[in-house]
Short mmCIF file of C-alpha atoms and ligand atoms in Angstrom, two decimals:
data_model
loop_
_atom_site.label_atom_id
_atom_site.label_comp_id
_atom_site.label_asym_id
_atom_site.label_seq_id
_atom_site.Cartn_x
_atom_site.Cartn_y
_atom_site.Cartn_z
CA UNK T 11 -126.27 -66.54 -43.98
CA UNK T 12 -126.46 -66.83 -47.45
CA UNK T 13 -125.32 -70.60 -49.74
CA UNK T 14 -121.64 -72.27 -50.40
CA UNK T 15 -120.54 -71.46 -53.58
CA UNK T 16 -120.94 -74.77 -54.03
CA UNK T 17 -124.19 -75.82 -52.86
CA UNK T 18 -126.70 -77.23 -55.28
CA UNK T 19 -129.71 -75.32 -56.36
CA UNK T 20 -132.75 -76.70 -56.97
CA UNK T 21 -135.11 -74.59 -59.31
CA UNK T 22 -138.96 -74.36 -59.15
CA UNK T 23 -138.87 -76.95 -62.41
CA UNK T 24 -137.00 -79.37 -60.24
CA UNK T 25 -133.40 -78.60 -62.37
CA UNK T 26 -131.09 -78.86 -60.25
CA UNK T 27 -128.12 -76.99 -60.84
CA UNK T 28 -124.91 -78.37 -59.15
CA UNK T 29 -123.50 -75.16 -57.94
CA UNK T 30 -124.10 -71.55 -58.14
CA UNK T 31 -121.77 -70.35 -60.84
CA UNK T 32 -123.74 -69.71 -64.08
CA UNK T 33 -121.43 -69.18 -67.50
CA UNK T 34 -123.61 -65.73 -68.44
CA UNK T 35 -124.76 -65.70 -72.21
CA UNK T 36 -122.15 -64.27 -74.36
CA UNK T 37 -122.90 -64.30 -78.38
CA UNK T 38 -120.34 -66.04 -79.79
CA UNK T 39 -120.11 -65.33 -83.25
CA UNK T 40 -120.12 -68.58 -84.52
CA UNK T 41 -123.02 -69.48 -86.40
CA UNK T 42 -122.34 -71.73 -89.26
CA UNK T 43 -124.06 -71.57 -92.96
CA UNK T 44 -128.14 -70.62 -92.06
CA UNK T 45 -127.65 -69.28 -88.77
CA UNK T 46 -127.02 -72.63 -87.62
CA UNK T 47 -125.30 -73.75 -84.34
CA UNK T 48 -122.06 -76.09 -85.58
CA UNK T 49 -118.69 -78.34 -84.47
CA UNK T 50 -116.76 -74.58 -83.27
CA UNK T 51 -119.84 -74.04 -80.96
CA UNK T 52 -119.67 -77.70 -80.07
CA UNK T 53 -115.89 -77.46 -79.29
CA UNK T 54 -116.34 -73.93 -77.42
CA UNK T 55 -119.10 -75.53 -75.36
CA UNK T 56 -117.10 -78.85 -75.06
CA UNK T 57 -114.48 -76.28 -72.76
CA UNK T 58 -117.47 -74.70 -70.84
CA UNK T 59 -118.84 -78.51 -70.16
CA UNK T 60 -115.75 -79.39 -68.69
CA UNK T 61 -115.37 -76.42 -66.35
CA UNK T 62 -117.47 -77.23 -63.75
CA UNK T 63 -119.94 -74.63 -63.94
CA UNK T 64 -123.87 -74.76 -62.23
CA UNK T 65 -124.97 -73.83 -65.65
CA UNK T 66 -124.21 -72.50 -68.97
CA UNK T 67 -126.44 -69.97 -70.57
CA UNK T 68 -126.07 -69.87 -74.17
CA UNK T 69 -125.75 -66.71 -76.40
CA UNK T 70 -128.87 -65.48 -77.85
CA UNK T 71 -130.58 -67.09 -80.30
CA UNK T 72 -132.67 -65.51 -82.76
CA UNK T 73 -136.34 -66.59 -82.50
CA UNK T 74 -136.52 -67.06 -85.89
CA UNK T 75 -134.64 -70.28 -86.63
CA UNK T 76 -134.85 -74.78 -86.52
CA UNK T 77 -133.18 -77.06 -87.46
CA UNK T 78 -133.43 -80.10 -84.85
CA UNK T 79 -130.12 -81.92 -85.47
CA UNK T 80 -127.77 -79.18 -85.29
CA UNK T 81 -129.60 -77.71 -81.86
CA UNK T 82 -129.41 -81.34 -80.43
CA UNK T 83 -125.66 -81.46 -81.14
CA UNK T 84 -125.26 -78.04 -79.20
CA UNK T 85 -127.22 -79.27 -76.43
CA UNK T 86 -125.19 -82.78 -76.01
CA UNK T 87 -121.92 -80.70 -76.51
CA UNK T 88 -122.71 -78.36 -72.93
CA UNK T 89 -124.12 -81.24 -71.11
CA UNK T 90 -121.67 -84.07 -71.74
CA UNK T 91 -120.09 -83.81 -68.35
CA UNK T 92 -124.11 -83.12 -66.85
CA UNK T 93 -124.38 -79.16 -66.64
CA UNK T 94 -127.71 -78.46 -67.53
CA UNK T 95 -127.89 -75.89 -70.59
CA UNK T 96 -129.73 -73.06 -70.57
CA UNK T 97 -130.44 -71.63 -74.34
CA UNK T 98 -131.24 -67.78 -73.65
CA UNK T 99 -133.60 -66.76 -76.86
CA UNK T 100 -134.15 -63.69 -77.98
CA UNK T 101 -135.79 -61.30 -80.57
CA UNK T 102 -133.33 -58.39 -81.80
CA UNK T 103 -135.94 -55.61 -83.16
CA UNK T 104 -134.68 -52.40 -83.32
CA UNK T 105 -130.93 -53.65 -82.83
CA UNK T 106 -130.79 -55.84 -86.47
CA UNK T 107 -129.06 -53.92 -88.93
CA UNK T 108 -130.54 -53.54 -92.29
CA UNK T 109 -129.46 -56.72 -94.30
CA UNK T 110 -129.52 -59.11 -91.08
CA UNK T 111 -131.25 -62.36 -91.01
CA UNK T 112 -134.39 -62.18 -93.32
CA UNK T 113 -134.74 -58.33 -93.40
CA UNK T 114 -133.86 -57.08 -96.70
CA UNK T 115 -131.52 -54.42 -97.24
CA UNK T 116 -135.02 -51.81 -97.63
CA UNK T 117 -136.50 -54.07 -95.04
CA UNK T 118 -137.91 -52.20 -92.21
CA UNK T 119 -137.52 -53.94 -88.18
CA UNK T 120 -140.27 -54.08 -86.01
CA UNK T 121 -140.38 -52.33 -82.48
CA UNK T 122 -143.27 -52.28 -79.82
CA UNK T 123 -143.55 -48.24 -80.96
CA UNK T 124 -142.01 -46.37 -83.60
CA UNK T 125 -139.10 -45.27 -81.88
CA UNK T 126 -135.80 -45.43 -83.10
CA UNK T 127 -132.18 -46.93 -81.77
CA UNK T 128 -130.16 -44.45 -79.82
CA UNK T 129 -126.51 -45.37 -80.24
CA UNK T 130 -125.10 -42.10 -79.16
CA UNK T 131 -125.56 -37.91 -79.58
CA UNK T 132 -123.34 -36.22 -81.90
CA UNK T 133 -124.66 -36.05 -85.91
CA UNK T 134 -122.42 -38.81 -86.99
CA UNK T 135 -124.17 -41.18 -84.75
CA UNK T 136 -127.58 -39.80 -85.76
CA UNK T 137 -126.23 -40.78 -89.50
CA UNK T 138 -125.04 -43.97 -88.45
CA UNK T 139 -128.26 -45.25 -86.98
CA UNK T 140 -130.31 -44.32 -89.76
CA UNK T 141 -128.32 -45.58 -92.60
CA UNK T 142 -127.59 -48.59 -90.85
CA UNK T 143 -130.97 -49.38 -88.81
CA UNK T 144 -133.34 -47.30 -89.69
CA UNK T 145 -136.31 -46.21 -87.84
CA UNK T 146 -138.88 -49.62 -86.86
CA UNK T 147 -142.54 -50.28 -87.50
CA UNK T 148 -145.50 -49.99 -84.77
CA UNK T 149 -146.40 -53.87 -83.89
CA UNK T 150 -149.72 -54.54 -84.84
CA UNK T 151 -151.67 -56.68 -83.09
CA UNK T 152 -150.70 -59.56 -85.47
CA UNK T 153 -147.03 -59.29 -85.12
CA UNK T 154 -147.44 -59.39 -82.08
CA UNK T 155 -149.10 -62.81 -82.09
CA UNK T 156 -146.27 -63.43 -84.65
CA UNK T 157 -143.43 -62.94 -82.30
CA UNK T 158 -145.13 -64.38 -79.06
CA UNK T 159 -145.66 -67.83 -81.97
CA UNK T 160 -141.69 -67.41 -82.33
CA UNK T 161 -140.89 -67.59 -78.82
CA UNK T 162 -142.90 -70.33 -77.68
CA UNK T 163 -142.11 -72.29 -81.01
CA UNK T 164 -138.28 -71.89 -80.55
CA UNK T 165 -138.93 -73.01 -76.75
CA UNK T 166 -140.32 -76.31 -77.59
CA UNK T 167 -137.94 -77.18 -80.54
CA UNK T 168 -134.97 -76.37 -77.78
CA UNK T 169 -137.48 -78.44 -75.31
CA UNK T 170 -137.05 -81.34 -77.79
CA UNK T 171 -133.54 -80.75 -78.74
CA UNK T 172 -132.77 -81.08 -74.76
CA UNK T 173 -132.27 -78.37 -73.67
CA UNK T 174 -132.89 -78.11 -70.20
CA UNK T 175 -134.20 -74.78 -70.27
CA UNK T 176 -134.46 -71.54 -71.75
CA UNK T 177 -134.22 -67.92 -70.75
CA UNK T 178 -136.34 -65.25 -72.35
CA UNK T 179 -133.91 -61.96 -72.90
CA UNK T 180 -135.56 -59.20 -71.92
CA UNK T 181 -132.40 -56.78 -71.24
CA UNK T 182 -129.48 -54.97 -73.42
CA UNK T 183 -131.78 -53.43 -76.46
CA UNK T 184 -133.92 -56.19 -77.57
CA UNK T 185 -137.68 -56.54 -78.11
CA UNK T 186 -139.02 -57.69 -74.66
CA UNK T 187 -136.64 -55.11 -73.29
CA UNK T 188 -137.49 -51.61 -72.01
CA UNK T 189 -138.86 -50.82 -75.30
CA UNK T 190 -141.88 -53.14 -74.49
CA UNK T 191 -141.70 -53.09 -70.46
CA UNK T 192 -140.85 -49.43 -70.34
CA UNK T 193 -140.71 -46.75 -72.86
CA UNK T 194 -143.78 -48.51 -74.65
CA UNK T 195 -146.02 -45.82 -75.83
CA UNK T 196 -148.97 -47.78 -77.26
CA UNK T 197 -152.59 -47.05 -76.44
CA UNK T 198 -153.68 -50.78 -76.62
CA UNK T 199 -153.50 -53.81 -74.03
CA UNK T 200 -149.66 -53.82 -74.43
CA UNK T 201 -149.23 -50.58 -73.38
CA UNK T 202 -150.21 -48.00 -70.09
CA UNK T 203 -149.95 -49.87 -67.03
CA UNK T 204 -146.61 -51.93 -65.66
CA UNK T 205 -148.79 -54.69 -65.86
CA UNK T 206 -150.03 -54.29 -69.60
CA UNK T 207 -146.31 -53.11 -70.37
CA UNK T 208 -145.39 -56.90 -69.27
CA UNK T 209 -148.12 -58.28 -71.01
CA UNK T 210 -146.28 -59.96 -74.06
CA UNK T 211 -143.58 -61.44 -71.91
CA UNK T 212 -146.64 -63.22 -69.58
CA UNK T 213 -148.46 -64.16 -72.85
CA UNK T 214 -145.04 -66.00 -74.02
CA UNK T 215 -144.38 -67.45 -70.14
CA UNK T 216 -147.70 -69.09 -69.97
CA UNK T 217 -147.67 -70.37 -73.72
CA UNK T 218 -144.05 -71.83 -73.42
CA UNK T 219 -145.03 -73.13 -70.43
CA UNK T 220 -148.38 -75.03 -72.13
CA UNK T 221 -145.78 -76.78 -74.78
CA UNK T 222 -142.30 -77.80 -72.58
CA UNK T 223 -142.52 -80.36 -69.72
CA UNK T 224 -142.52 -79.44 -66.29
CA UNK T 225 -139.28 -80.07 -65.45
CA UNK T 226 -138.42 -77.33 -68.59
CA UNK T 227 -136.83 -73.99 -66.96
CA UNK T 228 -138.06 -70.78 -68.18
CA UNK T 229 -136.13 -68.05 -66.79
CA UNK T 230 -135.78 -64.09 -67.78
CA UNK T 231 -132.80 -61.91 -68.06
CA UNK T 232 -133.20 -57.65 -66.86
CA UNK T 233 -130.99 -55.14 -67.35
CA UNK T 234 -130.80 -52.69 -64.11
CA UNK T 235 -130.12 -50.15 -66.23
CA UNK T 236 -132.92 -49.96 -67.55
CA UNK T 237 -135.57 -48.83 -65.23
CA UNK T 238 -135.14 -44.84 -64.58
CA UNK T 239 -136.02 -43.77 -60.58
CA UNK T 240 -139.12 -43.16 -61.86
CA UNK T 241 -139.91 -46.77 -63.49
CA UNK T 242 -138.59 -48.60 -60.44
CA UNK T 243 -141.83 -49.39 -58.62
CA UNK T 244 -143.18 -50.26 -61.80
CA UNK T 245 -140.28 -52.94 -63.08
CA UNK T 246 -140.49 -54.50 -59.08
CA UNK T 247 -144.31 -54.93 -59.94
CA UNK T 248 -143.54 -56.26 -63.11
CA UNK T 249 -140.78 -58.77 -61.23
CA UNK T 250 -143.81 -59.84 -58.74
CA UNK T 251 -145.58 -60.99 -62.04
CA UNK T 252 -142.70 -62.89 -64.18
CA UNK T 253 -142.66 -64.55 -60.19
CA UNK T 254 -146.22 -64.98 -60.36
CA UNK T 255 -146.26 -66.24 -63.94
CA UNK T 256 -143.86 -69.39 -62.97
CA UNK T 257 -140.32 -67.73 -63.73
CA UNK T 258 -137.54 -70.18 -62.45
CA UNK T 259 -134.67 -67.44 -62.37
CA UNK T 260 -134.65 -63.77 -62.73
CA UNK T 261 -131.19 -62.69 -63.87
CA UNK T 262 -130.24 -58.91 -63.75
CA UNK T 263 -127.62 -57.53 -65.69
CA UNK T 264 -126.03 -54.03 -66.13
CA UNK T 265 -125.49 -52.23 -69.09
CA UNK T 266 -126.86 -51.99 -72.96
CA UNK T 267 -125.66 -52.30 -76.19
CA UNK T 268 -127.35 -48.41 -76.40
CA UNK T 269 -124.80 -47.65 -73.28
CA UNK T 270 -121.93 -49.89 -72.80
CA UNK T 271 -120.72 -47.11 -70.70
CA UNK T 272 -122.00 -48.44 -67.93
CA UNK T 273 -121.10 -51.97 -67.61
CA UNK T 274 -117.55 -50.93 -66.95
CA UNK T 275 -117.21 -47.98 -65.16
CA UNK T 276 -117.67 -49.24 -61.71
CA UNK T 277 -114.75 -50.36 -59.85
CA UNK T 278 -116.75 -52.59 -57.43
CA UNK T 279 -117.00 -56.66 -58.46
CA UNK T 280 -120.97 -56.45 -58.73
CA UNK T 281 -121.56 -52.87 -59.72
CA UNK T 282 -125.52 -53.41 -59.76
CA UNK T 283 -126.20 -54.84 -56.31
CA UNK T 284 -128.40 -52.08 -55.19
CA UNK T 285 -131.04 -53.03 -57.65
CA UNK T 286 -130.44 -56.55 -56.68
CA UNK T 287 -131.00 -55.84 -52.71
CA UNK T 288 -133.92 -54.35 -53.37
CA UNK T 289 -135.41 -57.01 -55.74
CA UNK T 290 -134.10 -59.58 -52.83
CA UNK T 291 -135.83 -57.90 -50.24
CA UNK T 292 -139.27 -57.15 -51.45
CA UNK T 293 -139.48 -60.33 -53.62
CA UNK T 294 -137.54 -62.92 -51.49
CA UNK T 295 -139.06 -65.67 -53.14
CA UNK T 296 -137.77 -65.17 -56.51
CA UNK T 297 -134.42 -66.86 -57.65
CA UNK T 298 -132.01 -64.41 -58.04
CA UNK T 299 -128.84 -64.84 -60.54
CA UNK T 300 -126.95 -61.73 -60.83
CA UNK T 301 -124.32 -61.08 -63.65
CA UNK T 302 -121.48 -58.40 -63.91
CA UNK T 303 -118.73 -57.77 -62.81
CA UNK T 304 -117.85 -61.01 -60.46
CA UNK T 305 -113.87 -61.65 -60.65
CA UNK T 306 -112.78 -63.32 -57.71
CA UNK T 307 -114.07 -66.38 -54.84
CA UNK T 308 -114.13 -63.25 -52.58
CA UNK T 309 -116.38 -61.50 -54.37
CA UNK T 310 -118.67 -64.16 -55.02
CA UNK T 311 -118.47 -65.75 -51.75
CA UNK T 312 -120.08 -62.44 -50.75
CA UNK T 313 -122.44 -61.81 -52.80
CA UNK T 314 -123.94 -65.27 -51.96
CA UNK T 315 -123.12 -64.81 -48.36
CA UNK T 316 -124.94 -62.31 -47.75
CA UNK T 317 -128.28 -63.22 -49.20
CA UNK T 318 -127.86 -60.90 -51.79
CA UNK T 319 -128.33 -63.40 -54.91
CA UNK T 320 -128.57 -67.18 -55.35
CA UNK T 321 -126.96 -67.98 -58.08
CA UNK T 322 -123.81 -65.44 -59.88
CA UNK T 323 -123.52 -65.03 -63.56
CA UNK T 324 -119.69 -64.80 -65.15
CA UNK T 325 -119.30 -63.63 -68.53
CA UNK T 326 -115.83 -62.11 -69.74
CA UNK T 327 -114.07 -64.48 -66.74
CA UNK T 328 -115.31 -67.48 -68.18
CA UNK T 329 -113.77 -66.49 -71.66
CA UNK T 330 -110.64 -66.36 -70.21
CA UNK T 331 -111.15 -69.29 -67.92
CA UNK T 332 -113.46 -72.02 -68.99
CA UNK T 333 -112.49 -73.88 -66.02
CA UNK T 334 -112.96 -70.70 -63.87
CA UNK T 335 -115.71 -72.87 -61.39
CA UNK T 336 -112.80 -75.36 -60.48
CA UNK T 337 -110.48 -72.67 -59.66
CA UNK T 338 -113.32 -70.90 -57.40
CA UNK T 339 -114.76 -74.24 -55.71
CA UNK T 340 -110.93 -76.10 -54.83
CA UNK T 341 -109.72 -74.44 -51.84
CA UNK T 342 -106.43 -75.74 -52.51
CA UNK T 343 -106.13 -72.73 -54.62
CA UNK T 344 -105.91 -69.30 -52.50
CA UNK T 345 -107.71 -66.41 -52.73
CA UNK T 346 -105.38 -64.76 -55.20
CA UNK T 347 -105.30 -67.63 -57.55
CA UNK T 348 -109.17 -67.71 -57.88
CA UNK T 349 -109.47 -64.50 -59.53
CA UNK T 350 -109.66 -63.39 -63.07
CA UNK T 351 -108.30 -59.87 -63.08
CA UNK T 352 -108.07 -57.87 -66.81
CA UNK T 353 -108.22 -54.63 -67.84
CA UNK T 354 -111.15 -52.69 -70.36
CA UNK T 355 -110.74 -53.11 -73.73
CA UNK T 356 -110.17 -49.62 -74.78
CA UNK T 357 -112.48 -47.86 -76.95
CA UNK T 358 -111.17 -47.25 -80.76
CA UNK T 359 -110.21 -43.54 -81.67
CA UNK T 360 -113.31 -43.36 -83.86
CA UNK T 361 -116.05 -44.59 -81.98
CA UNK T 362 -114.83 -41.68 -79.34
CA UNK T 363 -114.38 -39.28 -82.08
CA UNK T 364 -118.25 -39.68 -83.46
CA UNK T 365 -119.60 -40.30 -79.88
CA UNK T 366 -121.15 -44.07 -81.33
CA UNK T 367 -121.66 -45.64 -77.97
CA UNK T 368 -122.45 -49.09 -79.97
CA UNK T 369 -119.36 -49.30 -81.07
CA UNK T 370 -117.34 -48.58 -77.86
CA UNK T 371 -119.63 -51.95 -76.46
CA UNK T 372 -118.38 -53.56 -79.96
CA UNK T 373 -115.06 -53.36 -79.28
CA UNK T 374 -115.63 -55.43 -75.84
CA UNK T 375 -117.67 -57.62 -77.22
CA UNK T 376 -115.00 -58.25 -80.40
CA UNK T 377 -111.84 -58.89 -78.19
CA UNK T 378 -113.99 -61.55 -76.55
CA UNK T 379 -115.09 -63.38 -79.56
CA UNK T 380 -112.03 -63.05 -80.79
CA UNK T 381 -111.46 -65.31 -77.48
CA UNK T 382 -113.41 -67.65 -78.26
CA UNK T 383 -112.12 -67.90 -81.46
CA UNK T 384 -109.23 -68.95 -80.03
CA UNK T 385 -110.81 -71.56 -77.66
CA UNK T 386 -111.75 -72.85 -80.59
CA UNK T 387 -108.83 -73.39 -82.35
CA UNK T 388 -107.61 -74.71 -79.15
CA UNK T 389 -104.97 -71.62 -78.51
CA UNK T 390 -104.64 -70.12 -74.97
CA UNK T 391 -106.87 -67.04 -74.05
CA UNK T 392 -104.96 -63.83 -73.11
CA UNK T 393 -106.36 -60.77 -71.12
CA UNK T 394 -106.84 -57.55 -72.09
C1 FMN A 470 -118.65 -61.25 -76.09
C2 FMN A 470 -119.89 -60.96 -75.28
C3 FMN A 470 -121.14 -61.34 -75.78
C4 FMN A 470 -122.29 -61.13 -75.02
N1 FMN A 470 -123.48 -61.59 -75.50
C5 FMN A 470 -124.57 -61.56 -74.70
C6 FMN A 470 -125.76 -62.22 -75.10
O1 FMN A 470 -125.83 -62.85 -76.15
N2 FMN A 470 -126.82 -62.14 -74.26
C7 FMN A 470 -126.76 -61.48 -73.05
O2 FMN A 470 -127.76 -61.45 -72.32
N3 FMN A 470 -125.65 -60.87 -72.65
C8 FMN A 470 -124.55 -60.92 -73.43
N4 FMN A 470 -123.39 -60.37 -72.98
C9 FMN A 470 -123.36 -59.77 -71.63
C10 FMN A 470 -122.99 -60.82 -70.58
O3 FMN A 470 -123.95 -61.84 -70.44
C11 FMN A 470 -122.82 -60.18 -69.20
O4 FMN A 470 -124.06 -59.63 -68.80
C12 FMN A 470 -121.74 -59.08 -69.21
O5 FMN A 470 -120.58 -59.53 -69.90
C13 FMN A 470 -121.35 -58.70 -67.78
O6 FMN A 470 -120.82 -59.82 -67.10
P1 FMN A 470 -119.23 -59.98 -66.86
O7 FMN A 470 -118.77 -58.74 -66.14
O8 FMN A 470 -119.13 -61.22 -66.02
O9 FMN A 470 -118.57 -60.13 -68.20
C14 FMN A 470 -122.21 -60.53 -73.74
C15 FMN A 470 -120.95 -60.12 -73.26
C16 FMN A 470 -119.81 -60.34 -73.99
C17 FMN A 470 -118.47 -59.94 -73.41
#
């Protein structure tokens, strides 16, 4: 018999998280001047604080940035109310458009092998992806050590800033993703084996852990999508050494930004748990937080029931309900009234017309921002 939605969780850090409801990572879209995190994150994050929640994951960060004082603020602004803040960091590779952050307009990304962005089948796609991403560079050995730097520098600025963890995204398209742990083609140390395939993401797990205090969570995030039949013995072995390595959590997601498809097609409140039971049963030790798809107490009441996961991540739901935990966790409320129920967000004309997958994600992912927006601005939230 599986844990109380409200039971406390205490990670292999020592953080203990107050219950098992985790606000998933959700980009915002609210970056100030520089990248920088500023007062509409602070007053978005002010809701989440309030809400009750185990934990709030942040949306990704890019590697790349610092700037002490504005991280600190962030951090103080999720834990005022004491829910430890988790800032998931992340490296975006193949998926930065030409022009983004410090690539130049003729500026070419970087990718673990020379292989470029699928965002969908037709021509126009094809066109699409090339004028706007390009095709990426090899990593050589010294961007490598360039990007594992990144990662473990970001780490112990967020360390300093607070934070009380972080969680290294390895799901959804970016660099530590299947591109490195999967479809890697290279011929050197990072490449061949499941275990050499994982090899950057141990490198950065040991070094962050070298610079944070012990107390500091590291966790990871996978996408269950990723792994084809054929790969699954291979990511589970890869699992057993993130476990090995000191991981706090392992989170597993569904869907990509190269196949939104997928993340809302099933009609079932976790539509991943497969993956999950078997991660569960041959690694039992590893803290499990599964995101996708969780609406209602019933669903996550038994999830957690039945041993499935420890801890359940809530993404879209906690857009439209910062205070979703207190709804879940006071019985007073029944069954019905602990559920956020909405509909997709359909797909625009055009992005079915040119078969861009990427953009039929985008359109989720706008309506939500546009949600937060309105957090912000302290207007109520409205469904879908
Ligand atoms: C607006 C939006 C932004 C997202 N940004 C991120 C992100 O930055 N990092 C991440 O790992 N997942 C991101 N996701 C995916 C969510 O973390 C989560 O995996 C997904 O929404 C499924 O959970 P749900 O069914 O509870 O919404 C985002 C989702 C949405 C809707």
């Amino acid at each position: 018999m599986g844990p109380d939605i409200k039971e406390p969780l205490t990670l292999p850090c020592g953080l203990v998280l107050p219950n098992r409801l985790v606000k998933a990572a959700m980009a915002e879209g609210l970056a100030d001047k520089g990248h920088l995190p500023g007062p509409r994150i602070s007053r978005v994050y002010g809701e989440w604080a309030k809400g009750g929640w185990g934990a709030l994951l942040t949306g990704n960060i890019q590697v790349d940035r610092e700037s002490l004082d504005a991280w600190k603020q962030y951090a103080d602004a999720c834990q005022e109310y004491g829910t430890p803040a988790i800032a998931q960091i992340c490296h975006p590779v193949r998926q930065s458009p030409r022009g983004a952050g410090e690539w130049g307009l003729c500026g070419q990304t970087i990718a673990p092998s020379e292989i470029p962005l699928h965002i969908g089948d037709g021509v126009a796609a094809s066109i699409v992806r090339n004028v706007v991403f390009g095709s990426p560079k090899g990593m050589s050995q010294s961007d490598i050590d360039h990007v594992v730097g990144q990662f473990v520098n970001c780490a112990r600025v967020l360390a300093q800033c607070v934070f009380s963890g972080v969680e290294l995204h390895a799901a959804h398209g970016y660099l530590l993703s299947k591109h490195f742990l999967q479809s890697n083609t290279r011929h050197d140390q990072y490449g061949g084996s499941a275990g050499r395939r994982a090899r950057i993401v141990l490198d950065i797990i040991q070094q962050i852990r070298n610079v944070v205090p012990a107390t500091f969570c590291v966790g990871i995030k996978l996408n269950s999508a990723d792994p084809s039949a054929s790969d699954f013995e291979d990511t589970m072995s890869q699992i057993q050494l993130f476990g090995n390595a000191g991981v706090d959590f392992l989170e597993i997601s569904g869907g990509s930004y190269e196949d939104p498809t997928t993340q809302s097609t099933a009609a079932r409140e976790a539509f991943f748990l497969d993956f999950a039971t078997q991660t569960r049963e041959r690694l039992p030790n590893i803290v499990l937080l599964l995101t996708g798809g969780f609406r209602s107490r019933e669903g996550i009441e038994a999830a957690l029931k039945a041993g499935v996961c420890d801890l359940v991540g809530i993404g879209r739901p906690a857009v439209l309900r910062p205070d979703f935990p207190q709804l879940l966790i006071d019985k007073t409320y029944s069954d019905q009234e602990a559920t956020v129920a909405f509909s997709k967000v359909p797909i625009p004309f055009l992005a079915r017309l040119l078969q861009i997958r990427v953009l039929g994600g985008g359109a989720e992912t706008e309506y939500f921002q546009g949600q937060i927006r309105r957090i912000v601005a302290g207007l109520a939230t409205y469904a879908p």
